[in-house]
PDB file of C-alpha atoms and ligand atoms in Angstrom:
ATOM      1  CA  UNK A   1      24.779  21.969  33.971  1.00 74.00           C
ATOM      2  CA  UNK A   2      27.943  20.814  36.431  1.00 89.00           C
ATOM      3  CA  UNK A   3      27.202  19.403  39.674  1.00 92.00           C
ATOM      4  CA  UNK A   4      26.591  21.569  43.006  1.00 96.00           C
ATOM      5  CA  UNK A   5      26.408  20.819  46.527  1.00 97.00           C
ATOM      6  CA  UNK A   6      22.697  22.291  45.868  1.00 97.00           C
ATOM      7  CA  UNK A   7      21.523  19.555  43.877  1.00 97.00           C
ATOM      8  CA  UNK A   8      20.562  17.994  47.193  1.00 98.00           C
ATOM      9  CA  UNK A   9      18.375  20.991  48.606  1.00 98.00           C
ATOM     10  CA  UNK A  10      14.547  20.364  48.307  1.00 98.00           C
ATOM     11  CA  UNK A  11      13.689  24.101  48.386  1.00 98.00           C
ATOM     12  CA  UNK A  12      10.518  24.887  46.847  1.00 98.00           C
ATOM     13  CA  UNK A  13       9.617  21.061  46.751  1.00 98.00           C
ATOM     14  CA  UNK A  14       6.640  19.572  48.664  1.00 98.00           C
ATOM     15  CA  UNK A  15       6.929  16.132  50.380  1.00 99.00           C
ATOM     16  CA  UNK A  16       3.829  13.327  51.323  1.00 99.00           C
ATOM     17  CA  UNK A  17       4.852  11.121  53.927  1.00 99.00           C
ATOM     18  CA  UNK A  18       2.242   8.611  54.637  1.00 99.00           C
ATOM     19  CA  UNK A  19       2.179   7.608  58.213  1.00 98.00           C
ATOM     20  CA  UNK A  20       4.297  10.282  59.458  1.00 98.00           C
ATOM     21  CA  UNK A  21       2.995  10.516  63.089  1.00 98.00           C
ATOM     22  CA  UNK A  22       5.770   8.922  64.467  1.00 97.00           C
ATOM     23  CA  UNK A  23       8.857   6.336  64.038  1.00 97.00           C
ATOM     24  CA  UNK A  24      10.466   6.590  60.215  1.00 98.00           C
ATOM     25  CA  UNK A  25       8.066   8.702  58.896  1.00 98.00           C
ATOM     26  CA  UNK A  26       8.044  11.453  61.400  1.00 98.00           C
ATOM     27  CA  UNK A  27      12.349  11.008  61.435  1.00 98.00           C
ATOM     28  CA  UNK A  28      11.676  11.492  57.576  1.00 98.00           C
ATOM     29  CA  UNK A  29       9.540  14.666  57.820  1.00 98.00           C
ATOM     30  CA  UNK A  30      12.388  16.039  59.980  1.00 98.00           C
ATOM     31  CA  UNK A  31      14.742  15.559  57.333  1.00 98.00           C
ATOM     32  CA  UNK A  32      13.231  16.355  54.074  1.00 98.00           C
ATOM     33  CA  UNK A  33      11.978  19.415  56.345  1.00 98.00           C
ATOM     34  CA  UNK A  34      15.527  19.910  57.194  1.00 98.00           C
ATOM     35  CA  UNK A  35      16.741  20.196  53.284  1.00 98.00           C
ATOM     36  CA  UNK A  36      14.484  22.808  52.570  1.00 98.00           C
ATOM     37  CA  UNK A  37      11.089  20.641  51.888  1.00 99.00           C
ATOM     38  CA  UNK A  38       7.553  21.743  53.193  1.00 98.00           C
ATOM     39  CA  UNK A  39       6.279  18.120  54.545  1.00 99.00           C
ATOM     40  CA  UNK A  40       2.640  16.937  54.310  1.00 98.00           C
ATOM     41  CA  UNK A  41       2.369  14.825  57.194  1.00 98.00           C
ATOM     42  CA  UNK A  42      -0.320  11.948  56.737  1.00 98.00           C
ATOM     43  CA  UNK A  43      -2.168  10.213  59.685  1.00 98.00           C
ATOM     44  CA  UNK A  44      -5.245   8.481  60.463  1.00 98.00           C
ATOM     45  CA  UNK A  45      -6.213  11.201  63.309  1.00 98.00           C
ATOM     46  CA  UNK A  46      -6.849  14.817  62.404  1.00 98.00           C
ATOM     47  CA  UNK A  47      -5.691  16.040  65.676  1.00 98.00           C
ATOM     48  CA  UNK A  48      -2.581  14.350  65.697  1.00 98.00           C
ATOM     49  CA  UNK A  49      -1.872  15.308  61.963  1.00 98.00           C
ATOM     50  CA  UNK A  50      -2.378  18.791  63.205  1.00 98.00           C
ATOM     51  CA  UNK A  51      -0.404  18.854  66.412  1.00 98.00           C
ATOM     52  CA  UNK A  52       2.571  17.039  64.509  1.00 98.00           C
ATOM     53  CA  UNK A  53       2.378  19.887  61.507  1.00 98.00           C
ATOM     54  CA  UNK A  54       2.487  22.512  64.402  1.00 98.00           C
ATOM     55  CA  UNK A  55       5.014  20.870  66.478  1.00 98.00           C
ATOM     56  CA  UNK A  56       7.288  20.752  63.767  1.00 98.00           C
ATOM     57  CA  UNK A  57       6.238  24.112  62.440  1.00 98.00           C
ATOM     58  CA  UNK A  58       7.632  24.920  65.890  1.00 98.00           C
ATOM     59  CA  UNK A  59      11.031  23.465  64.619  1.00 98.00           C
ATOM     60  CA  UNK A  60      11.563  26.047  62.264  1.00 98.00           C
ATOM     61  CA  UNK A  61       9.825  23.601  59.234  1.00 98.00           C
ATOM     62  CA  UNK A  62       7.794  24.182  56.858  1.00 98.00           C
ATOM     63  CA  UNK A  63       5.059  21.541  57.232  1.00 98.00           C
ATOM     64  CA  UNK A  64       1.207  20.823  57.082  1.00 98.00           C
ATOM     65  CA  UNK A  65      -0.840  17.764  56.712  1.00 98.00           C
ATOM     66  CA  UNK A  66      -3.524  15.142  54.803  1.00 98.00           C
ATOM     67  CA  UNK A  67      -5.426  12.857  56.568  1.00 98.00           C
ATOM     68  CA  UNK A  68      -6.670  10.057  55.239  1.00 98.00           C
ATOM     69  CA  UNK A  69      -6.220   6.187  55.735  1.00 99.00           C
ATOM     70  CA  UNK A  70      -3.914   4.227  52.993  1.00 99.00           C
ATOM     71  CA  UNK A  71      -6.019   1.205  52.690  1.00 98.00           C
ATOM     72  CA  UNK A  72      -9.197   3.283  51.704  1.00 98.00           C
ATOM     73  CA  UNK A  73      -8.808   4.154  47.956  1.00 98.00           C
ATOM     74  CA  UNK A  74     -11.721   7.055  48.202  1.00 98.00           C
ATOM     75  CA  UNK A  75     -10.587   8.525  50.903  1.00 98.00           C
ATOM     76  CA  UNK A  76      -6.914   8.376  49.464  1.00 98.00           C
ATOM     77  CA  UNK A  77      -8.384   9.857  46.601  1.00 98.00           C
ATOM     78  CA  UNK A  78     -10.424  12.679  48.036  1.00 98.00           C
ATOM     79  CA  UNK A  79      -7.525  14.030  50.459  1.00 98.00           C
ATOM     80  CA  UNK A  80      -4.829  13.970  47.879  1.00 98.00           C
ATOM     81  CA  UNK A  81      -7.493  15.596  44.893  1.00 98.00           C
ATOM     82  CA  UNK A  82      -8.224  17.914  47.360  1.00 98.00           C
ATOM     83  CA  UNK A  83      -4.594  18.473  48.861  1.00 98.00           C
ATOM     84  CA  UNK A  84      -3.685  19.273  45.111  1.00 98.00           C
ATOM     85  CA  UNK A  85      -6.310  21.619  44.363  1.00 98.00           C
ATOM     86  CA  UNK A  86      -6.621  23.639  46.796  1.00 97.00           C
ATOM     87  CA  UNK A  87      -2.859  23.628  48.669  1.00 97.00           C
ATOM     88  CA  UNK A  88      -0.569  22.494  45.985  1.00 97.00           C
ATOM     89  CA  UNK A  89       1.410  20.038  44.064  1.00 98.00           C
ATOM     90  CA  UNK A  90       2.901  16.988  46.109  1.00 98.00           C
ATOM     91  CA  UNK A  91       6.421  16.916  44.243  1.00 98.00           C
ATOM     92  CA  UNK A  92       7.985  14.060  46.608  1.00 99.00           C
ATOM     93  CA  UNK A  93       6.092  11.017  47.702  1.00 99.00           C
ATOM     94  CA  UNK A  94       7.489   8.775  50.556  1.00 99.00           C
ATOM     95  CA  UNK A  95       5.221   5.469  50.923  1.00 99.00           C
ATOM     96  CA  UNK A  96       6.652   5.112  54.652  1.00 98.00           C
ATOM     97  CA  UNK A  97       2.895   3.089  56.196  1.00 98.00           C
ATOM     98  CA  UNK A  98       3.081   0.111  57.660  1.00 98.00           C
ATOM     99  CA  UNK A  99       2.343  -2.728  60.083  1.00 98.00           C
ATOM    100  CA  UNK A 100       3.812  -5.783  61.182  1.00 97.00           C
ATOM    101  CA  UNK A 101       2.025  -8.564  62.572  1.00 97.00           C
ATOM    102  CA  UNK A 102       4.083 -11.807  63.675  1.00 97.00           C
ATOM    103  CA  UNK A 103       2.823 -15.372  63.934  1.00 98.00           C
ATOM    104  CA  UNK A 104       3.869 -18.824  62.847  1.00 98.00           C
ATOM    105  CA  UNK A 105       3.430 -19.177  59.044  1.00 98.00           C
ATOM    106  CA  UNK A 106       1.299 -22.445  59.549  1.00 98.00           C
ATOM    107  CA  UNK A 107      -1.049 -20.601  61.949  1.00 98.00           C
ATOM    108  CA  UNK A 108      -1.440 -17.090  60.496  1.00 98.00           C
ATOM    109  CA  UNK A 109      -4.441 -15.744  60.562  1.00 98.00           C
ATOM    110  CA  UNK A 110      -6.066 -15.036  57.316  1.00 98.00           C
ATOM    111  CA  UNK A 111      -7.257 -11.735  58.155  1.00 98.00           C
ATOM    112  CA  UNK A 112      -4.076 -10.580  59.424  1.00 98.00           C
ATOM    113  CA  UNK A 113      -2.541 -11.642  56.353  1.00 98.00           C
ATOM    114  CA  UNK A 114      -5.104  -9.357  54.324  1.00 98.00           C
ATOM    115  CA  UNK A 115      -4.642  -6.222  57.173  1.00 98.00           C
ATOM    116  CA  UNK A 116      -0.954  -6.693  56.633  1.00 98.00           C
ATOM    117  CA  UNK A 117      -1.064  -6.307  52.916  1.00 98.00           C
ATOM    118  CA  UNK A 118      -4.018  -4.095  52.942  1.00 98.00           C
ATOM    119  CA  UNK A 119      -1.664  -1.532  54.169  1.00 98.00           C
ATOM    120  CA  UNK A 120       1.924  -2.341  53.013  1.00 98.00           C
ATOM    121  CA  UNK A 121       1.277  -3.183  49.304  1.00 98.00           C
ATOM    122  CA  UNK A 122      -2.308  -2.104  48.832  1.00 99.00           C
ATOM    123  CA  UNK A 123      -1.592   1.426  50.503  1.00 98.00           C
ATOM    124  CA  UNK A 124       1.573   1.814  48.383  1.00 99.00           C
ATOM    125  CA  UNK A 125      -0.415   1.341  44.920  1.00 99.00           C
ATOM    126  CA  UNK A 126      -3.340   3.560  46.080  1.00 99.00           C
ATOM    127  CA  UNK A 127      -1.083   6.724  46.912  1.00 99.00           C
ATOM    128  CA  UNK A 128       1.170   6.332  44.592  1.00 99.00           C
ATOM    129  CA  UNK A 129      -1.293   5.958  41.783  1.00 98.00           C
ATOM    130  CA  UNK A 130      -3.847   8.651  42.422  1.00 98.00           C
ATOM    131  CA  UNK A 131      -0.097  11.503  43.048  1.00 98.00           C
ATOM    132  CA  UNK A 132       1.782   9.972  40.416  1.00 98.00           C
ATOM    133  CA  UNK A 133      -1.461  10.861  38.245  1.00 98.00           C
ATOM    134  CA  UNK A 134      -0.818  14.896  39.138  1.00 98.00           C
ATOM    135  CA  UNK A 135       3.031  14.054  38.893  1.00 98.00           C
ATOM    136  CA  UNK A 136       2.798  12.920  34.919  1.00 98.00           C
ATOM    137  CA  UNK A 137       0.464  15.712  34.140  1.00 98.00           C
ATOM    138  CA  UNK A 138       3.987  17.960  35.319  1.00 98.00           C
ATOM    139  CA  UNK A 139       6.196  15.727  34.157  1.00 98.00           C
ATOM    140  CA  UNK A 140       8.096  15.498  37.288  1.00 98.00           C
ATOM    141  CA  UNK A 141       8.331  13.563  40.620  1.00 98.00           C
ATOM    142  CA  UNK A 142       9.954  11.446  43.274  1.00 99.00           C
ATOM    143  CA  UNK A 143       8.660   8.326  44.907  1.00 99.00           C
ATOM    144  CA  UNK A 144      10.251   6.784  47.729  1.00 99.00           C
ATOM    145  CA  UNK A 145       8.879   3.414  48.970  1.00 99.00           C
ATOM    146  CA  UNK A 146       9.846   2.380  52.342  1.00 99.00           C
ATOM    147  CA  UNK A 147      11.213  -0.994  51.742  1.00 98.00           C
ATOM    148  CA  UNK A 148      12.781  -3.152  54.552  1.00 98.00           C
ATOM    149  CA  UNK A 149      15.586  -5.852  54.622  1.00 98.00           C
ATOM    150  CA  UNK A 150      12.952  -8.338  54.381  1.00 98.00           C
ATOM    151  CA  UNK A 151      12.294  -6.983  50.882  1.00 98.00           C
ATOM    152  CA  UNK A 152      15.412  -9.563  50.422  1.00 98.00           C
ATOM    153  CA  UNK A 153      15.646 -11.920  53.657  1.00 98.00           C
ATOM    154  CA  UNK A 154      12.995 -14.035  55.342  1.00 98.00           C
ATOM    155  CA  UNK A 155      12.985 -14.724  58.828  1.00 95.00           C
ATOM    156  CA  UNK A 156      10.636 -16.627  61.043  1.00 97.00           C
ATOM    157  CA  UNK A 157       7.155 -15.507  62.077  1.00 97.00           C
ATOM    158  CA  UNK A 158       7.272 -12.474  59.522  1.00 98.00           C
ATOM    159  CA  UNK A 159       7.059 -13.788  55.988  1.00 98.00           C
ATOM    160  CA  UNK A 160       3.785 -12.308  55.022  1.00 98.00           C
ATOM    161  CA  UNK A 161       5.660  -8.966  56.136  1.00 98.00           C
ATOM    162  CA  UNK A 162       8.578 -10.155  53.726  1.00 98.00           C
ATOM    163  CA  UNK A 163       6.199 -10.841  50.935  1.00 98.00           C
ATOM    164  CA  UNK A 164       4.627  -7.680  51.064  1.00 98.00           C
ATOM    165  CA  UNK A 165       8.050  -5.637  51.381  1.00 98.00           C
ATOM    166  CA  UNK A 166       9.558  -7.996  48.295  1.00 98.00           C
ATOM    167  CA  UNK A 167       6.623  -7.283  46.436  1.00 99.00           C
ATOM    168  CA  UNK A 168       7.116  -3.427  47.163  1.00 99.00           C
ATOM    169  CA  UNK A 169      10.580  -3.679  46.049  1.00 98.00           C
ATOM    170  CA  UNK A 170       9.149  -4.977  42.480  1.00 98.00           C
ATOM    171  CA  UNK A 171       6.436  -2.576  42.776  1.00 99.00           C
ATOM    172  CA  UNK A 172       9.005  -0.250  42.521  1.00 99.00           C
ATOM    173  CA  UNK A 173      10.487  -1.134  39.896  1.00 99.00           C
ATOM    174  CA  UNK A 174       7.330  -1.465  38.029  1.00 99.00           C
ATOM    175  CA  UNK A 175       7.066   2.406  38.549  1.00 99.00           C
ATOM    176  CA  UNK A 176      10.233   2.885  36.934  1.00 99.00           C
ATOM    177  CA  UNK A 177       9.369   0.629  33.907  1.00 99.00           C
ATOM    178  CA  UNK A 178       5.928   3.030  33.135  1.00 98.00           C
ATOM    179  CA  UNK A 179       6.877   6.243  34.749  1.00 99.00           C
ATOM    180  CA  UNK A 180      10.537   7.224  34.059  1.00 99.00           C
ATOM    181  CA  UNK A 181       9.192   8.197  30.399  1.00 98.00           C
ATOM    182  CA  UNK A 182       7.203  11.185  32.551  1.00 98.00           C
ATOM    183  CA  UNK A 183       9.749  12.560  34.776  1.00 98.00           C
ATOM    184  CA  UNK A 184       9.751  10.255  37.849  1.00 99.00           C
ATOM    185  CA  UNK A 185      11.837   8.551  39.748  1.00 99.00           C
ATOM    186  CA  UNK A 186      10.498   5.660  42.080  1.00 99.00           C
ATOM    187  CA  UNK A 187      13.143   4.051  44.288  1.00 99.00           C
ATOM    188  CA  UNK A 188      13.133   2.350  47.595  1.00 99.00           C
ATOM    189  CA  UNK A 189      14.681   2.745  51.013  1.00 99.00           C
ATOM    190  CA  UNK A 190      15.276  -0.157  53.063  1.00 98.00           C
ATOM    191  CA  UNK A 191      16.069   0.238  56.032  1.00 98.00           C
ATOM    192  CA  UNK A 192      17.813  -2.565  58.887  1.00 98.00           C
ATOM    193  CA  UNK A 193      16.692  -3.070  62.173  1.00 97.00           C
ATOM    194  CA  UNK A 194      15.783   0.667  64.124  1.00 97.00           C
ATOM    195  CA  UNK A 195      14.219   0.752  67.516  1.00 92.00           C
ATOM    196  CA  UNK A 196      10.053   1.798  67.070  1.00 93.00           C
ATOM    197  CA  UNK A 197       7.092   1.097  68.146  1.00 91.00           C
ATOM    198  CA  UNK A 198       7.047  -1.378  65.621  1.00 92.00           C
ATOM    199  CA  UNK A 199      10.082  -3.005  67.031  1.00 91.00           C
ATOM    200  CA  UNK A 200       9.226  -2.529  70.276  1.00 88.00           C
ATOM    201  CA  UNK A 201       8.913  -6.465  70.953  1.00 90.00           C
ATOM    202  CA  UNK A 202      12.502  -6.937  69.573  1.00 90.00           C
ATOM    203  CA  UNK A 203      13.954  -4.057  71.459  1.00 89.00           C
ATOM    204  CA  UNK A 204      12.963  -5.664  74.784  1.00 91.00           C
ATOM    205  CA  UNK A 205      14.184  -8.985  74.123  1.00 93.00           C
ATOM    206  CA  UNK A 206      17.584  -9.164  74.597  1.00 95.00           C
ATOM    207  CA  UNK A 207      18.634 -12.266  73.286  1.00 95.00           C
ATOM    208  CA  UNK A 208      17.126 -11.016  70.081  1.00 95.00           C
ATOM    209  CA  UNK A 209      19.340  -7.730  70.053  1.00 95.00           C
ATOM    210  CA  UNK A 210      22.250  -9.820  70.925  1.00 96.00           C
ATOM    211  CA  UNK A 211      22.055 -11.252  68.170  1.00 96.00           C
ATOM    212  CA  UNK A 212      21.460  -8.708  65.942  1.00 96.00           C
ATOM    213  CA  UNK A 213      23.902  -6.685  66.839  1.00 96.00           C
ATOM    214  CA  UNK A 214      26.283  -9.691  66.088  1.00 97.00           C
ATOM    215  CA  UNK A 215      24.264 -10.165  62.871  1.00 96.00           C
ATOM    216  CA  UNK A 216      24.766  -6.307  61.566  1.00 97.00           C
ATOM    217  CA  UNK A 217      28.718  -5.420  60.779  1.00 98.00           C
ATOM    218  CA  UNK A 218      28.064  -1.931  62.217  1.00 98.00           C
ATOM    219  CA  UNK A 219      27.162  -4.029  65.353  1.00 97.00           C
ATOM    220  CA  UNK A 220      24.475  -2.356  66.451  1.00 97.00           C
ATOM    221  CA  UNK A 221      20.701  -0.644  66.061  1.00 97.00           C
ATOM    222  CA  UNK A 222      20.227   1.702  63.264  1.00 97.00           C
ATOM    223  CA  UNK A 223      19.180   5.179  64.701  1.00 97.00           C
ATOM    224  CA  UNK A 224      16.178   6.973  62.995  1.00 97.00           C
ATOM    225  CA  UNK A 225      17.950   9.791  61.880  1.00 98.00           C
ATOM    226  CA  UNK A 226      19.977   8.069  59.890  1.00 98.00           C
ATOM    227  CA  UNK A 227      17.773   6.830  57.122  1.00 98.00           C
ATOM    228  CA  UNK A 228      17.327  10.940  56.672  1.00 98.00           C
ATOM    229  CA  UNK A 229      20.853  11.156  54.031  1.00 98.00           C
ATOM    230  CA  UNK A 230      19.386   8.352  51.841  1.00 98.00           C
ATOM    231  CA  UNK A 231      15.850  10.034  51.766  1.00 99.00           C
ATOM    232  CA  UNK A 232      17.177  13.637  51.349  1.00 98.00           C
ATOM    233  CA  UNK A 233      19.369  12.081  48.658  1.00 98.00           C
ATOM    234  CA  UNK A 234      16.311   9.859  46.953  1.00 99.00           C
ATOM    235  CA  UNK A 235      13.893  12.807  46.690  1.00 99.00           C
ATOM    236  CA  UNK A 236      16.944  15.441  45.027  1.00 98.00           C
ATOM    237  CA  UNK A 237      17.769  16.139  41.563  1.00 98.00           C
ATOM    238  CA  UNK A 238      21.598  14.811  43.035  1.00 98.00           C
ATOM    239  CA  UNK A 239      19.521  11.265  42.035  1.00 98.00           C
ATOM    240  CA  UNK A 240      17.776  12.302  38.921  1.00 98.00           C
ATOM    241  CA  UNK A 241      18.964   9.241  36.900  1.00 98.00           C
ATOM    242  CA  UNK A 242      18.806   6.506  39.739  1.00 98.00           C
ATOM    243  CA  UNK A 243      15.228   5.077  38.761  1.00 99.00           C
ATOM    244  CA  UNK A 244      13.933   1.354  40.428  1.00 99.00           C
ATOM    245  CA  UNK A 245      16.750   0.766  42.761  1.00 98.00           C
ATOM    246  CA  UNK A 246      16.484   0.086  46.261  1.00 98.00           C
ATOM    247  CA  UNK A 247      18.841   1.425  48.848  1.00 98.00           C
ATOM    248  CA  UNK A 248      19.869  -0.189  52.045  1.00 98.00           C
ATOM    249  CA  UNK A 249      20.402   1.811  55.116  1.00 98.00           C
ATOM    250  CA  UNK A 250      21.276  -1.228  57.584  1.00 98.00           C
ATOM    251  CA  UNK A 251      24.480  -1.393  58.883  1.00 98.00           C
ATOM    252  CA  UNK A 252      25.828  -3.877  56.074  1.00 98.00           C
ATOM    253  CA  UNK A 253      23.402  -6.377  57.471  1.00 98.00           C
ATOM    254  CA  UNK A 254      22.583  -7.563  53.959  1.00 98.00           C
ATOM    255  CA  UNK A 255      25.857  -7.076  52.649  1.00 98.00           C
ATOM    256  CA  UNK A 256      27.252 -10.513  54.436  1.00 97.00           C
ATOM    257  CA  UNK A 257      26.285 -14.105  55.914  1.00 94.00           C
TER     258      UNK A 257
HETATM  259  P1  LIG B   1       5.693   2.634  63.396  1.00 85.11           P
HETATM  260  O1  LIG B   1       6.480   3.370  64.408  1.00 85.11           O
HETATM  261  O2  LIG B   1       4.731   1.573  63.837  1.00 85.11           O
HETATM  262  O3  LIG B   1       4.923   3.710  62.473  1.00 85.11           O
HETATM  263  C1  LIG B   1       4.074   3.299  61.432  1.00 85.11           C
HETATM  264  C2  LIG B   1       3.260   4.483  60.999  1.00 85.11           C
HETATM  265  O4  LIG B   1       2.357   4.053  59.947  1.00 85.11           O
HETATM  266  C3  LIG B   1       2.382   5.064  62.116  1.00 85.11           C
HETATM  267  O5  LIG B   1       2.391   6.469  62.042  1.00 85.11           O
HETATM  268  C4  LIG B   1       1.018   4.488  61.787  1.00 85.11           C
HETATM  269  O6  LIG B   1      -0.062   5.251  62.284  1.00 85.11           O
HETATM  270  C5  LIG B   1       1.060   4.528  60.270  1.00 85.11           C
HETATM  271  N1  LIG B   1      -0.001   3.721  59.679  1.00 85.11           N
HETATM  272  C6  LIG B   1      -0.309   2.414  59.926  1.00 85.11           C
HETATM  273  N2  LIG B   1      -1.374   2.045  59.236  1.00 85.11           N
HETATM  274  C7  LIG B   1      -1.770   3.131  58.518  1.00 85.11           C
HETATM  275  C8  LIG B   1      -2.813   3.384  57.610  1.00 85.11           C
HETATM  276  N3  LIG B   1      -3.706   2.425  57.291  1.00 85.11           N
HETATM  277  N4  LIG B   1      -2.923   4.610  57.048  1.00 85.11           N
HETATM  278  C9  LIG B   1      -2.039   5.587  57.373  1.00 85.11           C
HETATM  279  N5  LIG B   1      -1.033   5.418  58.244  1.00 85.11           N
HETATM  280  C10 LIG B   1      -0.905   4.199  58.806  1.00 85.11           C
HETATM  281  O7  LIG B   1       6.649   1.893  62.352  1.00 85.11           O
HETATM  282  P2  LIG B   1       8.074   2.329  61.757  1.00 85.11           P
HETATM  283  O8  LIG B   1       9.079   1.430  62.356  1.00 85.11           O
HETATM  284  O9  LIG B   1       8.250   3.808  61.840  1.00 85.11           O
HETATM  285  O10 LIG B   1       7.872   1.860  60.243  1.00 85.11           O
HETATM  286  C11 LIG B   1       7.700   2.782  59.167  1.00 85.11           C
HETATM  287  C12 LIG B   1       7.963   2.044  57.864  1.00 85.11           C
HETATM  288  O11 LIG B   1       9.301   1.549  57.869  1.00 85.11           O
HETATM  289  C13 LIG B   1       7.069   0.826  57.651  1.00 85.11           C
HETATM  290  O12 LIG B   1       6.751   0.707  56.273  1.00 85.11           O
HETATM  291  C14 LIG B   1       7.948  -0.337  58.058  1.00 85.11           C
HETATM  292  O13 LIG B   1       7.575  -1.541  57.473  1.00 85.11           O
HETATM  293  C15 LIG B   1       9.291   0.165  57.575  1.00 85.11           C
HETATM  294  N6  LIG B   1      10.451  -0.473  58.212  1.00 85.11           N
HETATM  295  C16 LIG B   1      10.711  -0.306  59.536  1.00 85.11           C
HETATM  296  C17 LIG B   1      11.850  -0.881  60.084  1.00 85.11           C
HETATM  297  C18 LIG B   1      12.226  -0.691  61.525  1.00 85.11           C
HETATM  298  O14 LIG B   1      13.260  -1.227  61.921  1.00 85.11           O
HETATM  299  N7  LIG B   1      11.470   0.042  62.330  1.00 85.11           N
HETATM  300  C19 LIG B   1      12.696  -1.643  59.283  1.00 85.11           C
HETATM  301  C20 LIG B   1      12.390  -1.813  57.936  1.00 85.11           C
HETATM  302  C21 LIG B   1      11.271  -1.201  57.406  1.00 85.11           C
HETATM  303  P3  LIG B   1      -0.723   4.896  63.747  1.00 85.11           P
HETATM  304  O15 LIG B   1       0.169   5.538  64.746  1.00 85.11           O
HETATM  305  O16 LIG B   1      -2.094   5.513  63.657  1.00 85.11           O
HETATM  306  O17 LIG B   1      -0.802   3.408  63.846  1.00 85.11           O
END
C-alpha cells in the first residue's frame, strides 16, 4: 500500500498516558488527542483524572481516564484489566511518569534512590507488561517510553535519574527484541530540557538557563508542544518499522560537545 499523509492520523486508536495530569504528559494527551486519538489520562487522584478528561473533552477531544499509581503492580493491574474489559483496548501506550530527585551522589539517600526508580523503571515494566499482554493477544501496539537526555549524558546531582532513564532506553529495546514478533513497536522519546514543574528549580536559576541555552544549538528551552510531532509520529503506522530506537527532541543538545 503507497504512503499517505494519513498514515499519521490515530483515528480509531486509543492512547494510555501515564501521569498525564500535567507537564509532558498532559502536552502529550493534547496531541495524540489532536491526531484523532481518544486519550486515557492516568493520575494518582480520581478527581483530577476526571476534571482533566472533561477539560479536555471541552477541547473538542476525545478523552477519559485510569487511575491508578505506577509503582503499585495490583493496582496497575486491576485499572488496566478493568479499563480493557469493560471500556476498550489501549492501542498506544506512552510511559510518560516520573520524578526527579537531586542530591550529591555520595550523600543520596537510599530511599530516594528506590522512590526514584520505583517509579521511572519499575512503573515502566509494570504498565507496559500487564497492556502489552492485551496488545500480543491483537497482535498490534505502540509503546512510547519517555526517555530523557540523561538516557545518554550524566550530569551532577542527577545520576540515579540518569541510570534509571539509560536503563529505560535498554528497556526499550528489550521490548523490541521479544515483542516486534507480535505486532509492537516500543520506542523512546527523549526529550531536552522543557520548563515543568519538574524543572521548576532550573527554570528559576538563571545561571543554570544561561548556560543551557548556550549548551543547546537551538539556544534555548524546548516548549511542551513540541515533543507532540515525535509522539504523534511514534504511535502511527507512518513508524510501523522503527522498533527500539530512541528519538531526541532537544534542540541538538546531544548532537554536539
Ligand atoms: P512533571 O510535570 O513533574 O509531571 C510528572 C507527572 O508524573 C505528574 O502528572 C505526576 O503526578 C506523575 N506521576 C509521578 N509519580 C507517579 C506515579 N507513581 N504514578 C502515576 N503518575 C505519577 O514532569 P514532566 O517534566 O512533565 O516529566 C514527564 C516525563 O518526562 C518524566 O518521565 C520525565 O522524566 C521526562 N522528562 C522530562 C524532561 C523535562 O525537561 N521536563 C526532560 C526529559 C525527560 P503528580 O502530579 O500526582 O505528582
Amino acid at each position: 500500500m503507497s504512503f499517505t499523509i494519513n498514515s499519521f492520523r490515530l483515528d480509531g486508536r486509543r492512547a494510555l498516558i501515564t501521569g498525564s495530569g500535567k507537564g509532558i504528559g498532559l502536552e502529550l494527551a493534547r496531541g495524540l488527542g489532536a491526531a484523532g486519538a481518544t486519550v486515557v489520562i492516568n493520575d494518582r487522584n480520581i478527581e483530577k483524572a476526571r476534571a482533566i478528561a472533561s477539560q479536555l473533552r471541552d477541547e473538542g477531544l476525545h478523552a477519559e481516564f485510569a487511575v491508578f499509581d505506577v509503582t503499585d503492580r495490583e493496582q496497575v493491574v486491576d485499572a488496566i484489566t478493568t479499563f480493557e474489559a469493560g471500556t476498550g483496548a489501549i492501542d498506544i501506550l506512552v510511559n510518560n511518569a516520573g520524578i526527579q530527585r537531586r542530591a550529591a551522589l555520595e550523600h543520596y539517600d537510599a530511599n530516594d534512590w528506590h522512590d526514584l526508580m520505583r517509579v521511572n523503571l519499575d512503573g515502566v515494566f509494570y504498565v507496559s507488561q500487564v497492556v502489552a499482554r492485551h496488545m500480543i493477544a491483537r497482535g498490534n501496539g505502540k509503546i512510547i517510553n519517555i526517555c530523557s537526555v540523561q538516557s545518554e549524558l550524566a550530569r551532577p546531582s542527577i545520576a540515579p535519574y540518569a541510570a534509571s532513564k539509560g536503563a529505560v532506553k535498554m528497556l526499550t529495546k528489550g521490548m523490541c527484541a521479544e515483542w516486534a514478533q507480535h505486532g509492537i513497536q516500543a520506542n523512546g522519546l527523549a526529550p531536552g530540557y522543557f520548563a515543568t514543574e519538574m524543572n521548576r528549580a532550573l527554570v528559576d536559576d538563571q545561571a543554570f538557563s544561561e548556560w543551557l541555552c548556550k549548551r543547546t544549538p537551538a539556544g534555548r528551552w524546548g516548549r511542551v508542544e513540541e515533543l507532540c510531532g515525535a509522539a504523534v509520529f511514534l504511535a502511527s503506522k507512518a513508524s510501523d518499522f522503527i522498533n527500539g530506537q530512541t528519538l531526541f527532541v532537544d534542540g541538538g543538545l546531544t548532537s554536539v560537545v
